[in-house]
Structure formats: structure tokens, C-alpha cells
Amino acid sequence: MIRFQRVTKHLGGKLVLDKVSFEIEKGETFIIVGVSGAGKSVTLKHMVRLLTPEEGRVMVGDDVVSEARGADLERIRSRFGVLFQSAALLQWLKVGDNVGLPLHQRTDLSPDEIDRRVREVLEMVRLEDVFEKYPADLSGGMQKRVGLARAIIMNPEIILYDEPTSGLDPVTSRTIDHLIDRLRRELGVTSVVVTHDLHSALAIGTRIAMLDGGKIVEIASPREFVKSRNPVVQSFLESQYITRKGAWEAA
Amino acid sequence: MITHEPEYFDPPLNLFAAVGRRVLLACRNTGRALIMIAEAFMHIRSVFSRRSRHEALYQLFFTGIKSLGVITVVAMFTGMILALQTGLELRRFGQEVNIGTAVTVTMLREMGPFMTALIVAASVGSAIAAQLGTMVVSEEIAALELMSVNPVRFLVMPRLVGLMVMMPILTVYTNIIGIVGGAVVGYTQLGVSLQAYFDNATRFAENKDLYVGLFKAFVFGVIIATVACHQGFATTGGALGVGRATRRTVVVSFLTILVIGYMITRLFYA
Ligand SMILES: Nc1ncnc2c1ncn2[C@@H]1O[C@H](COP(=O)(O)OP(=O)(O)OP(=O)(O)O)[C@@H](O)[C@H]1O
Ligand SMILES: [Mg+2]
């Protein structure tokens, strides 16, 4: 579904991705982990051509997204729903209008239908009573969930999540995990999830990739991932083992 | 596409390279700004569509209201200063009644549009740059583009319409207040009766003065929209960058307004 072919990228004069290659299958929940600054967000941005590689290419289905322009690019992008790390809500629109914006701008649904659909997705992310509020009046975690609601409202085939559960309490985090998993099982959505949360990664991932030093140092199913001998993976696991003993055993 | 990839340049080798790079970047940015505003003009036909009219109305309102207070004070004093300056000179020849014409013509042709544009650039223009800049920094613009919402149609066009429509209207207001200010000074300081002042004003001021002034105001509105939106979109580097974009908006629009204002006067009166 999504294929990176020897993608190389410099940002700010620094090598961020160094000939990265991997492939994500249709219907997968692909997890990307790595230390802060490893290039996880950069990898996601390549999938929708917010960044373009200097070398190599990025394919989505049969399209080369890294070279697409104009209407072609728009068509490819319309297959995606994206949750940004910063939530990226429009500050001057109420939550309901933010979530409904794609419907309002791209479909001819009536205001009532949009309203109904917006309430439906807000319910999916456990936010029923914020419809009339402004983003600035919500907590970081709530904004993140509004962003998630906006990402899924157009029923995209592929959803990119940049740290969907960061800043959320464990209970809400599990709700989000269930939501991601449910979208995969019921609608066959392909998901790419960047996370620092080992519990989520093991619970919902079909495969986990570890990004370090501009390369993918490990890529494996959750079961194999926890047994990896790679030192970077081991230190990542160990750091979480202390705080997330339960997760370890669940795996 | 409005979102551009972050740029990185190695430090320039020498002064020559540094200057050359600046010039090239300035040319490219001007080109980008012009393309953006041309695209915004193309989208104006959809201003009444369900998707845009709400935002356009809001921008009209915002542009009109935001600077009204300052404009009133500035216009008043511009008229008063004009009347006092010219009146004191004219009094030496016993011609002080002619301040009516002097104030009116200067306001209509030059000071009205110019003062209005400066204030609108500083208040509305900087606000636009700050808002769009913040949106760039927090990835909201990128999110819009991913949702196939064209930022030029969604954000630039309504602001362009707001400035384009409100600048001439505000200029008429500035003119009126300025001329009244002049009359007040004429009456209280120079002993010119209101009757004589307005008689004199209407006798010598031409319609052309008004139209050229309003045309200027319209062009200034387009300039402010272009500079503010472009600077906002070109923001890089977090909150600091937003501050930089705001400052640049004010400086660049002031300079452009001065130069283009001169050229328009030149075109119509020389
Ligand atoms: N706009 C930019 N300009 C310059 N450098 C950038 C830019 N965006 C990212 N980088 C660099 O790319 C590297 C990877 O950034 P990225 O945002 O992908 O990290 P990340 O893995 O998502 O980290 P985090 O977990 O903190 O979100 C960083 O070293 C950063 O300095
Ligand atoms: Mg990141």
C-alpha cells in the first residue's frame, strides 16, 4: 500500500532519513517508534508529500506520491486522513466546525447532515460535549482527539497518526487504541501510527518499525519485536519495561 | 501549493554570494506573492458560495471595524495640520479662505488614501500576517492542504475582498473627517467661516481627485493583502518567526504603498 524506496532526506543541513526502505501492506496497523528527533514525523510527512525525498521515492498504491502534483496529488491525498502531532485545529472555528470542515468544504451535504456526522465521530473519540467550544478552551489531549475525529470523518482508506495518545490518560489512550483497531477490523483501514507508547504499539500493531540514526534498525511483528536483539530496541523496551510491566506481559 | 518545504542554505562564501542570494530570494518571493494574489483574484467569483461567504463577511466586518478608532483620530489631525500649515502661509497674502481647497484636494488625492493605508497595514495587515503565520507554524495550513481545502481560496480570498472593498470606504471616511478637521481649525484659528470654507472646497476640488484617491485606496488594499498573506505564509521558525513576519508585513507594505502611491499620482497628474 505504502512503499518507501531508498528514501533520503536532509533537513536543516542534517541527514534525517538515510536510504530508508520499507513497505506497508493494505489493512496493516504499522507502528513507527524511535527516540525524539529520529525522523518519525518526517517519515509520515513523506507519505502525503508535505516533504519530498532528495533520492528514492514514495509509492502509495500504484502512484508515486513523491512526484505527484496538482490534481493527481489531490486525489492521492484524499485517500488519507492525517492526525498531526500538533493537532492543527483552526483556532477561530468551534470544535464542531473544525471537525466538519472537510465535509463542509468538499461535499454538498446539508448543515444538518454534517452536524449529525460530526457528533457521530466526536462520540467515537469520547468527546460528546465540546461541540460548541473553541480549541483553545480544550486540553492538549482533547484537542488531539478532535484532530483525530477530523482525520476520520471522510472515511479515509489510510490514516496517519502522529502520537495519537501522547498527553492522554491511560484510560482514554486505550479508547483510542480500540478505535484504531476497530477501524482496521471493520473498515479495513490501513493505519500508520507513530507512538512512544509501548503498550499501544504491542496491542494494536501488526508490525513495529524502529527508526534510529536515519535508518530502520528493526522491523518485526510485536511478538518478535520484544525478542529483538538489537541494542536500540532493547534499550527502548527496557525504558518502558520499568513503567509498563503490564504491557510487557501482555505481549 | 502554499506549504513549502523548509529551506536550508549553507552559509554564504563571501559578501558577494550573500547579496546575490538575497536578491534571488527576494525575486522568487515576489513572484510567489504575485502568483498567490492572482490566484486569489480568480477565486473571487466564488465569494458568495456557501463555502466562502461567511468568512468573507467576517473579514469585511473585521477590516472595517478594527482600525476605525485610530483612523478617526489620525484623519482629524491630518486635516487640522494641513489647514494650519497652509492657512498660516496663506494668511500672509490674505488668502486664508483657500485652505478649503488646499485641505480638500490634498486629502482626496494623497493624504486620505495614504493615511488610511498606513493605519490599515499596521493594524489589519499585521494581524493577518500573525494569524496566517501562526497557522503555518502549528501545521494548520498543511492540514488544510491535506484536506484539499485550498488555503488561497479559504484564507487569502476573503481577506483580499475585505481589504479591497473596505479600503475605499475607509478612505471616504478619512476624507470626510479630515476635511471637517480642516474646517474646525479654519474657523477657530484662522477666522474662516464654515460657509466660506466649504464653498471654496467644492468650487475647486474635482471629481477626478476623488476617483484617483479611491483608485489608490483600492490598489493599497490589494498591496496590503498581498504582502500580509505572503509574509504570513512564508513564516518559518516558530513563534519568533511569527513576530518577524508581522514586522516585515508592516515595513514592506509601507514601502510599497509609498512607491506605488507616487507612481499613481505621476500617472494621473503628470
Ligand atoms: N522544518 C524543519 N527544519 C529543519 N529541521 C527539521 C525540520 N523538521 C524536522 N527537522 C529535523 O528532522 C529531525 C527529525 O524530526 P521529526 O520531527 O521527524 O522527529 P520525531 O521523530 O517526530 O520526534 P518527536 O518524537 O519529538 O516528534 C529532527 O532532528 C529535526 O531537527
Ligand atoms: Mg514527531
Coordinates of C-alpha atoms and ligand atoms in Angstrom, one line a residue:
Chain A
M1 CA 0.0 0.0 0.0
I2 CA 2.7 2.4 1.0
R3 CA 6.2 1.8 -0.2
F4 CA 9.4 3.7 0.7
Q5 CA 12.2 3.0 -1.8
R6 CA 15.7 4.2 -0.6
V7 CA 14.3 7.5 0.6
T8 CA 17.0 10.0 1.6
K9 CA 16.2 13.4 3.2
H10 CA 18.3 16.2 4.7
L11 CA 16.6 18.8 6.9
G12 CA 18.4 21.9 8.3
G13 CA 21.6 20.5 6.9
K14 CA 21.3 17.3 8.8
L15 CA 20.7 13.8 7.4
V16 CA 17.3 12.7 8.7
L17 CA 16.4 9.7 6.5
D18 CA 19.2 7.7 5.1
K19 CA 18.1 5.4 2.2
V20 CA 15.1 4.2 4.1
S21 CA 13.1 1.3 2.5
F22 CA 10.1 -0.5 3.8
E23 CA 6.6 -1.5 2.7
I24 CA 3.3 -1.3 4.5
E25 CA 0.6 -3.8 3.4
K26 CA -3.0 -2.9 2.9
G27 CA -5.0 -3.3 6.1
E28 CA -2.0 -3.2 8.4
T29 CA -1.5 -1.1 11.5
F30 CA 2.1 -0.2 11.1
I31 CA 3.8 1.3 14.1
I32 CA 6.8 3.5 14.0
V33 CA 8.8 4.0 17.1
G34 CA 12.1 5.8 17.8
V35 CA 13.6 8.5 20.1
S36 CA 12.6 12.1 19.8
G37 CA 14.1 13.6 16.7
A38 CA 14.6 10.3 15.0
G39 CA 12.6 11.4 12.0
K40 CA 9.2 9.7 12.7
S41 CA 7.1 12.8 11.8
V42 CA 9.3 13.4 8.8
T43 CA 8.6 9.8 7.6
L44 CA 4.8 10.4 7.9
K45 CA 5.1 13.7 6.0
H46 CA 6.7 12.0 3.1
M47 CA 3.6 9.8 2.7
V48 CA 1.5 12.8 1.8
R49 CA 4.2 14.8 0.1
L50 CA 4.4 17.5 2.7
L51 CA 8.1 16.6 2.2
T52 CA 9.8 15.2 -0.8
P53 CA 12.8 12.9 -0.8
E54 CA 16.1 14.0 -2.4
E55 CA 16.7 10.5 -3.5
G56 CA 14.4 7.5 -3.8
R57 CA 10.6 7.6 -4.0
V58 CA 7.5 7.0 -2.0
M59 CA 4.7 5.0 -3.6
V60 CA 1.0 4.9 -2.5
G61 CA -0.7 2.0 -4.2
D62 CA 0.4 2.4 -7.8
D63 CA 1.0 6.2 -7.6
V64 CA 4.4 7.8 -7.0
V65 CA 3.3 10.3 -4.3
S66 CA 6.7 11.8 -4.1
E67 CA 6.5 13.1 -7.7
A68 CA 2.7 13.8 -7.9
R69 CA 1.4 17.3 -8.5
G70 CA -1.9 19.1 -8.9
A71 CA -5.0 17.1 -9.3
D72 CA -3.0 13.8 -9.1
L73 CA -1.6 14.8 -5.7
E74 CA -5.1 15.9 -4.5
R75 CA -6.5 12.5 -5.5
I76 CA -3.8 10.7 -3.6
R77 CA -4.1 12.9 -0.6
S78 CA -7.9 12.4 -0.5
R79 CA -7.2 8.8 0.4
F80 CA -5.5 9.9 3.6
G81 CA -6.7 11.1 7.0
V82 CA -3.9 12.7 8.9
L83 CA -3.6 13.4 12.6
F84 CA -0.8 15.9 13.2
Q85 CA 1.4 15.8 16.2
S86 CA 0.2 19.4 17.0
A87 CA -3.5 18.5 16.3
A88 CA -3.5 21.5 13.9
L89 CA -7.1 22.7 14.6
L90 CA -8.2 26.1 13.3
Q91 CA -8.3 28.3 16.3
W92 CA -11.1 30.6 15.2
L93 CA -13.6 27.8 14.4
K94 CA -15.6 25.9 17.0
V95 CA -14.8 22.3 17.5
G96 CA -17.9 21.2 15.6
D97 CA -16.9 23.4 12.6
N98 CA -13.3 22.1 12.7
V99 CA -14.4 18.5 12.6
G100 CA -17.0 19.2 9.9
L101 CA -14.7 21.4 7.8
P102 CA -13.7 18.7 5.3
L103 CA -17.4 17.8 4.8
H104 CA -18.4 21.5 4.5
Q105 CA -15.7 22.3 2.0
R106 CA -15.6 19.2 -0.1
T107 CA -19.2 17.7 -0.1
D108 CA -22.6 19.0 -0.7
L109 CA -24.1 17.6 2.5
S110 CA -26.7 19.8 4.2
P111 CA -25.7 21.5 7.5
D112 CA -27.9 19.1 9.4
E113 CA -26.3 16.0 7.9
I114 CA -22.8 17.5 8.6
D115 CA -23.9 18.1 12.2
R116 CA -25.1 14.6 12.7
R117 CA -21.9 13.1 11.2
V118 CA -19.7 15.4 13.3
R119 CA -21.5 14.3 16.5
E120 CA -21.0 10.7 15.5
V121 CA -17.3 10.9 15.1
L122 CA -16.9 13.1 18.2
E123 CA -18.6 10.3 20.1
M124 CA -16.2 7.8 18.7
V125 CA -13.3 9.7 20.3
R126 CA -15.2 10.1 23.5
L127 CA -15.9 13.8 23.2
E128 CA -19.6 14.5 23.2
D129 CA -19.9 17.8 25.0
V130 CA -17.3 20.0 23.3
F131 CA -19.2 20.7 20.0
E132 CA -19.7 24.4 20.8
K133 CA -16.3 25.1 22.3
Y134 CA -13.2 26.6 20.8
P135 CA -10.0 24.6 20.5
A136 CA -8.1 27.0 22.9
D137 CA -10.6 26.0 25.6
L138 CA -9.7 22.3 25.4
S139 CA -6.8 20.5 27.0
G140 CA -4.0 19.2 24.7
G141 CA -5.3 15.7 24.9
M142 CA -8.8 16.8 24.0
Q143 CA -7.5 18.8 21.0
K144 CA -5.7 15.7 19.9
R145 CA -8.9 13.7 19.9
V146 CA -10.7 16.5 18.0
G147 CA -7.9 16.3 15.4
L148 CA -8.4 12.5 15.3
A149 CA -12.2 13.0 14.7
R150 CA -11.4 15.3 11.9
A151 CA -9.0 12.8 10.4
I152 CA -11.5 10.1 10.2
I153 CA -14.6 12.0 9.2
M154 CA -14.1 11.5 5.5
N155 CA -13.8 7.7 5.9
P156 CA -10.2 7.6 4.5
E157 CA -8.6 4.4 3.4
I158 CA -5.3 5.2 5.1
I159 CA -4.9 7.1 8.4
L160 CA -1.6 8.5 9.6
Y161 CA -1.5 9.1 13.4
D162 CA 1.4 11.2 14.8
E163 CA 1.4 10.3 18.5
P164 CA -2.3 9.9 18.9
T165 CA -2.1 9.0 22.6
S166 CA 0.6 11.4 23.8
G167 CA -0.7 13.5 26.6
L168 CA -3.7 11.3 27.3
D169 CA -4.5 9.4 30.4
P170 CA -4.2 5.6 30.2
V171 CA -7.9 5.1 30.1
T172 CA -8.5 7.4 27.2
S173 CA -5.4 6.1 25.5
R174 CA -6.9 2.6 25.5
T175 CA -10.1 4.0 23.9
I176 CA -8.1 5.5 21.1
D177 CA -6.3 2.2 20.7
H178 CA -9.6 0.4 20.4
L179 CA -10.8 2.9 17.9
I180 CA -7.7 2.5 15.7
D181 CA -8.1 -1.3 15.9
R182 CA -11.8 -1.1 15.2
L183 CA -11.2 1.0 12.1
R184 CA -8.8 -1.7 10.8
R185 CA -11.1 -4.7 11.6
E186 CA -14.4 -3.2 10.5
L187 CA -13.4 -1.0 7.6
G188 CA -10.1 -2.4 6.6
V189 CA -8.4 0.9 7.1
T190 CA -4.6 0.9 6.8
S191 CA -3.0 2.8 9.7
V192 CA 0.5 4.2 10.3
V193 CA 0.9 5.1 13.9
V194 CA 3.9 7.0 15.4
T195 CA 4.0 6.4 19.1
H196 CA 6.1 6.3 22.2
D197 CA 3.6 4.1 23.9
L198 CA 4.8 0.5 24.0
H199 CA 1.5 -0.6 25.3
S200 CA -0.4 0.7 22.3
A201 CA 2.3 -0.5 19.9
L202 CA 2.1 -4.0 21.1
A203 CA -1.7 -4.0 21.5
I204 CA -2.7 -2.7 18.1
G205 CA 0.3 -3.1 15.8
T206 CA 0.6 -5.7 13.1
R207 CA 4.2 -4.7 12.7
I208 CA 6.6 -2.4 14.5
A209 CA 9.5 -0.5 13.0
M210 CA 12.2 1.1 15.0
L211 CA 13.8 4.3 13.5
D212 CA 17.2 5.3 14.6
G213 CA 20.0 7.3 13.1
G214 CA 18.1 7.8 9.9
K215 CA 17.7 4.1 9.3
I216 CA 15.1 1.4 10.2
V217 CA 17.0 -0.7 12.6
E218 CA 14.3 -3.2 13.3
I219 CA 11.0 -4.2 11.7
A220 CA 9.0 -7.0 13.1
S221 CA 5.7 -8.3 14.4
P222 CA 5.0 -7.3 18.1
R223 CA 5.8 -10.8 19.2
E224 CA 9.3 -10.8 17.5
F225 CA 9.9 -7.2 18.3
V226 CA 10.0 -7.7 22.0
K227 CA 12.6 -10.5 21.5
S228 CA 14.8 -8.4 19.2
R229 CA 18.5 -8.5 19.9
N230 CA 19.0 -5.0 18.5
P231 CA 20.5 -2.8 21.2
V232 CA 18.5 0.2 20.3
V233 CA 15.3 -1.8 20.5
Q234 CA 16.4 -3.4 23.8
S235 CA 17.0 0.0 25.4
F236 CA 13.6 1.2 24.2
L237 CA 11.9 -1.9 25.6
E238 CA 13.8 -1.6 28.9
S239 CA 13.0 2.0 29.4
Q240 CA 9.3 1.1 29.1
Y241 CA 9.5 -2.2 31.0
I242 CA 10.1 -0.3 34.2
T243 CA 7.0 1.8 33.9
R244 CA 4.8 -0.6 31.8
K245 CA 5.3 -4.0 33.3
G246 CA 1.8 -5.0 32.3
A247 CA 2.4 -4.3 28.7
W248 CA 5.4 -6.5 28.7
E249 CA 3.5 -9.4 30.0
A250 CA 0.6 -8.8 27.7
A251 CA 2.9 -9.3 24.8
Chain B
M1 CA 0.8 24.7 -3.1
I2 CA 1.2 27.1 -0.2
T3 CA 3.2 24.9 2.2
H4 CA 6.8 24.9 1.1
E5 CA 9.5 22.6 2.4
P6 CA 11.8 24.0 5.0
E7 CA 14.8 25.6 3.3
Y8 CA 18.4 25.2 4.3
F9 CA 21.3 27.1 2.8
D10 CA 24.9 26.6 3.6
P11 CA 26.5 29.9 5.0
P12 CA 27.4 32.1 2.0
L13 CA 31.1 32.1 1.0
N14 CA 31.5 35.9 0.8
L15 CA 29.7 39.1 0.8
F16 CA 29.0 38.8 -3.0
A17 CA 27.3 35.5 -2.6
A18 CA 25.3 36.7 0.4
V19 CA 24.0 39.7 -1.5
G20 CA 23.3 37.6 -4.6
R21 CA 21.3 35.1 -2.6
R22 CA 19.2 37.8 -1.0
V23 CA 18.4 39.3 -4.4
L24 CA 17.5 36.0 -5.9
L25 CA 15.3 35.1 -2.9
A26 CA 13.6 38.4 -3.0
C27 CA 12.8 37.9 -6.7
R28 CA 11.4 34.5 -6.1
N29 CA 9.3 35.6 -3.1
T30 CA 7.9 38.5 -5.1
G31 CA 7.0 36.0 -7.8
R32 CA 5.3 33.7 -5.3
A33 CA 3.3 36.6 -3.8
L34 CA 2.1 37.7 -7.2
I35 CA 1.1 34.2 -8.2
M36 CA -0.7 33.8 -4.9
I37 CA -2.7 37.1 -5.3
A38 CA -3.5 36.3 -8.9
E39 CA -5.0 33.0 -7.8
A40 CA -6.9 34.8 -5.1
F41 CA -8.5 37.1 -7.7
M42 CA -9.5 34.0 -9.7
H43 CA -11.3 32.7 -6.7
I44 CA -13.3 35.9 -6.1
R45 CA -16.1 34.6 -8.2
S46 CA -16.8 32.0 -5.5
V47 CA -17.1 34.7 -2.8
F48 CA -20.8 34.3 -2.5
S49 CA -20.7 30.5 -2.4
R50 CA -21.9 28.6 0.7
R51 CA -18.2 27.7 1.4
S52 CA -16.8 31.3 1.4
R53 CA -19.5 33.9 2.1
H54 CA -19.4 33.6 5.9
E55 CA -15.6 34.1 6.1
A56 CA -15.8 37.0 3.5
L57 CA -18.4 38.8 5.5
Y58 CA -16.5 38.4 8.7
Q59 CA -13.3 39.8 7.0
L60 CA -15.3 42.8 5.7
F61 CA -16.6 43.5 9.2
F62 CA -13.2 42.9 10.8
T63 CA -11.3 45.1 8.3
G64 CA -13.8 47.9 8.6
I65 CA -14.1 48.0 12.4
K66 CA -10.6 47.1 13.5
S67 CA -8.9 50.4 12.7
L68 CA -11.9 52.8 12.8
G69 CA -10.9 54.5 16.1
V70 CA -7.3 55.2 15.1
I71 CA -8.4 56.3 11.6
T72 CA -10.8 58.9 13.1
V73 CA -8.1 60.5 15.3
V74 CA -5.4 60.4 12.6
A75 CA -7.8 61.8 9.9
M76 CA -8.9 64.6 12.2
F77 CA -5.4 65.7 13.0
T78 CA -4.2 65.3 9.4
G79 CA -6.9 67.7 8.3
M80 CA -6.2 70.1 11.2
I81 CA -2.4 70.1 10.5
L82 CA -3.0 70.7 6.8
A83 CA -5.3 73.6 7.5
L84 CA -3.0 75.2 10.0
Q85 CA 0.2 74.8 7.9
T86 CA -1.2 76.1 4.7
G87 CA -3.5 78.6 6.5
L88 CA -0.6 80.4 8.2
E89 CA 1.2 80.7 4.9
L90 CA -1.8 81.9 3.0
R91 CA -2.7 84.4 5.7
R92 CA 0.4 86.4 4.7
F93 CA -1.3 87.1 1.4
G94 CA -4.8 87.4 2.9
Q95 CA -5.8 84.2 1.1
E96 CA -6.6 82.0 4.1
V97 CA -10.1 81.3 2.7
N98 CA -8.3 79.0 0.2
I99 CA -7.5 76.4 2.9
G100 CA -10.8 74.8 1.9
T101 CA -9.4 73.8 -1.4
A102 CA -5.9 73.1 -0.1
V103 CA -7.2 70.7 2.5
T104 CA -9.8 69.0 0.4
V105 CA -7.6 68.4 -2.6
T106 CA -4.7 67.1 -0.5
M107 CA -7.0 64.8 1.4
L108 CA -8.7 63.4 -1.6
R109 CA -5.7 62.9 -3.8
E110 CA -3.0 62.0 -1.3
M111 CA -3.4 62.1 2.4
G112 CA -6.7 60.2 2.6
P113 CA -5.7 57.0 0.9
F114 CA -2.2 57.2 2.2
M115 CA -3.0 57.7 5.9
T116 CA -5.8 55.1 5.7
A117 CA -3.4 52.6 4.1
L118 CA -0.7 53.1 6.7
I119 CA -3.1 52.5 9.5
V120 CA -4.8 49.5 7.9
A121 CA -1.4 48.0 7.1
A122 CA -0.3 48.4 10.7
S123 CA -3.4 47.1 12.3
V124 CA -5.2 44.7 9.8
G125 CA -2.2 43.7 7.7
S126 CA -0.1 42.8 10.8
A127 CA -3.0 40.9 12.3
I128 CA -3.4 38.9 9.1
A129 CA 0.3 38.1 8.9
A130 CA 0.3 37.0 12.6
Q131 CA -2.7 34.8 12.1
L132 CA -1.6 33.1 9.0
G133 CA 2.0 32.8 10.4
T134 CA 0.7 31.1 13.5
M135 CA -1.3 28.7 11.3
V136 CA 1.8 27.8 9.3
V137 CA 3.8 27.2 12.4
S138 CA 1.2 24.9 14.0
E139 CA 0.8 23.0 10.8
E140 CA -2.8 24.2 10.2
I141 CA -2.1 25.2 6.7
A142 CA -0.6 21.9 5.9
A143 CA -3.6 20.2 7.4
L144 CA -5.9 22.3 5.2
E145 CA -4.0 21.3 2.1
L146 CA -4.2 17.7 3.1
M147 CA -8.0 18.1 3.4
S148 CA -7.9 19.5 -0.1
V149 CA -9.0 22.9 1.2
N150 CA -7.2 25.4 -0.9
P151 CA -5.7 28.0 1.5
V152 CA -5.7 30.7 -1.1
R153 CA -9.5 30.3 -1.6
F154 CA -10.2 29.7 2.0
L155 CA -8.0 32.3 3.6
V156 CA -6.5 34.7 1.1
M157 CA -9.5 35.5 -1.0
P158 CA -11.8 36.6 1.9
R159 CA -9.0 38.8 3.3
L160 CA -8.4 40.3 -0.2
V161 CA -12.0 41.0 -0.6
G162 CA -12.2 42.6 2.8
L163 CA -9.3 44.9 2.2
M164 CA -10.2 45.7 -1.4
V165 CA -13.7 46.7 -0.5
M166 CA -13.1 48.4 2.8
M167 CA -10.0 50.5 1.9
P168 CA -12.0 52.8 -0.4
I169 CA -14.9 53.0 2.1
L170 CA -12.5 53.8 4.9
T171 CA -10.8 56.4 2.7
V172 CA -14.0 58.2 2.1
Y173 CA -14.5 58.3 5.8
T174 CA -10.9 59.6 6.4
N175 CA -11.5 62.3 3.8
I176 CA -14.7 63.4 5.4
I177 CA -13.2 63.6 8.9
G178 CA -10.0 65.3 7.6
I179 CA -12.0 67.9 5.7
V180 CA -14.1 68.6 8.8
G181 CA -11.0 68.8 10.9
G182 CA -9.6 71.4 8.5
A183 CA -12.9 73.4 8.7
V184 CA -12.7 73.4 12.5
V185 CA -9.1 74.8 12.5
G186 CA -10.1 77.3 9.8
Y187 CA -13.0 78.5 11.9
T188 CA -11.3 78.6 15.3
Q189 CA -7.7 79.6 14.4
L190 CA -7.9 81.4 11.1
G191 CA -11.3 83.1 11.2
V192 CA -12.6 81.4 8.0
S193 CA -16.3 80.8 8.2
L194 CA -17.6 77.3 7.6
Q195 CA -19.7 78.6 4.7
A196 CA -16.7 80.1 3.0
Y197 CA -14.5 77.0 3.7
F198 CA -17.0 74.6 2.1
D199 CA -17.8 76.9 -0.7
N200 CA -14.2 77.2 -1.6
A201 CA -13.7 73.4 -1.2
T202 CA -16.4 72.4 -3.5
R203 CA -15.6 75.1 -6.1
F204 CA -12.0 73.9 -6.8
A205 CA -11.9 70.2 -5.9
E206 CA -12.7 68.0 -8.9
N207 CA -14.4 64.6 -9.2
K208 CA -11.1 63.3 -10.6
D209 CA -9.4 64.0 -7.3
L210 CA -11.9 61.8 -5.5
Y211 CA -11.7 59.0 -8.1
V212 CA -8.0 58.9 -8.3
G213 CA -7.8 58.8 -4.5
L214 CA -10.3 55.9 -4.3
F215 CA -8.4 54.0 -7.0
K216 CA -5.3 54.5 -4.9
A217 CA -7.1 53.2 -1.9
F218 CA -8.2 50.1 -3.8
V219 CA -4.7 49.4 -5.0
F220 CA -3.3 49.9 -1.5
G221 CA -5.8 47.4 -0.2
V222 CA -4.6 44.8 -2.7
I223 CA -1.0 45.6 -1.7
I224 CA -1.7 45.1 2.0
A225 CA -3.5 41.8 1.3
T226 CA -0.7 40.6 -0.9
V227 CA 2.1 41.5 1.5
A228 CA 0.4 40.3 4.6
C229 CA -0.8 37.0 3.3
H230 CA 2.5 36.2 1.6
Q231 CA 4.5 37.1 4.7
G232 CA 2.2 35.0 6.8
F233 CA 2.5 32.0 4.6
A234 CA 6.3 32.4 4.4
T235 CA 6.7 32.2 8.1
T236 CA 9.3 29.8 9.4
G237 CA 10.8 29.1 12.8
G238 CA 8.1 29.1 15.4
A239 CA 6.7 32.0 17.4
L240 CA 9.8 34.1 16.7
G241 CA 9.1 33.7 13.0
V242 CA 5.6 35.0 13.5
G243 CA 6.9 38.2 15.1
R244 CA 9.3 38.5 12.1
A245 CA 6.5 38.1 9.6
T246 CA 4.4 40.8 11.3
R247 CA 7.2 43.3 11.3
R248 CA 8.1 42.6 7.7
T249 CA 4.5 43.0 6.7
V250 CA 4.4 46.5 8.1
V251 CA 7.7 47.5 6.7
V252 CA 7.2 46.1 3.2
S253 CA 3.7 47.3 2.8
F254 CA 4.7 50.9 3.9
L255 CA 7.5 51.0 1.3
T256 CA 5.3 49.5 -1.4
I257 CA 2.5 51.9 -0.6
L258 CA 4.8 54.9 -0.8
V259 CA 6.3 53.9 -4.1
I260 CA 3.1 52.8 -5.8
G261 CA 1.3 55.9 -4.5
Y262 CA 3.9 58.1 -6.1
M263 CA 3.5 56.2 -9.4
I264 CA -0.2 56.5 -9.5
T265 CA 0.0 60.3 -8.8
R266 CA 2.5 60.5 -11.6
L267 CA 0.3 58.5 -13.9
F268 CA -2.8 60.7 -13.4
Y269 CA -1.4 64.2 -12.9
A270 CA 1.9 64.5 -14.9
Ligands
LIG1 N1 11.3 22.1 9.4 C1 12.4 21.6 9.8 N2 13.5 22.3 9.6 C2 14.7 21.8 10.0 N3 14.9 20.6 10.5 C3 13.8 19.8 10.7 C4 12.5 20.3 10.4 N4 11.6 19.3 10.7 C5 12.3 18.3 11.2 N5 13.7 18.6 11.3 C6 14.7 17.8 11.8 O1 14.4 16.4 11.4 C7 14.7 15.6 12.5 C8 13.5 14.7 12.7 O2 12.4 15.4 13.1 P1 11.0 14.7 13.4 O3 10.0 15.8 13.6 O4 10.7 13.7 12.4 O5 11.3 13.9 14.8 P2 10.3 12.9 15.5 O6 11.0 11.6 15.4 O7 8.9 13.1 15.0 O8 10.5 13.4 17.0 P3 9.4 13.6 18.1 O9 9.2 12.3 18.8 O10 10.0 14.6 19.1 O11 8.1 14.1 17.5 C9 15.0 16.4 13.7 O12 16.3 16.3 14.0 C10 14.7 17.8 13.3 O13 15.8 18.6 13.7
MG2 MG 7.3 13.9 15.7

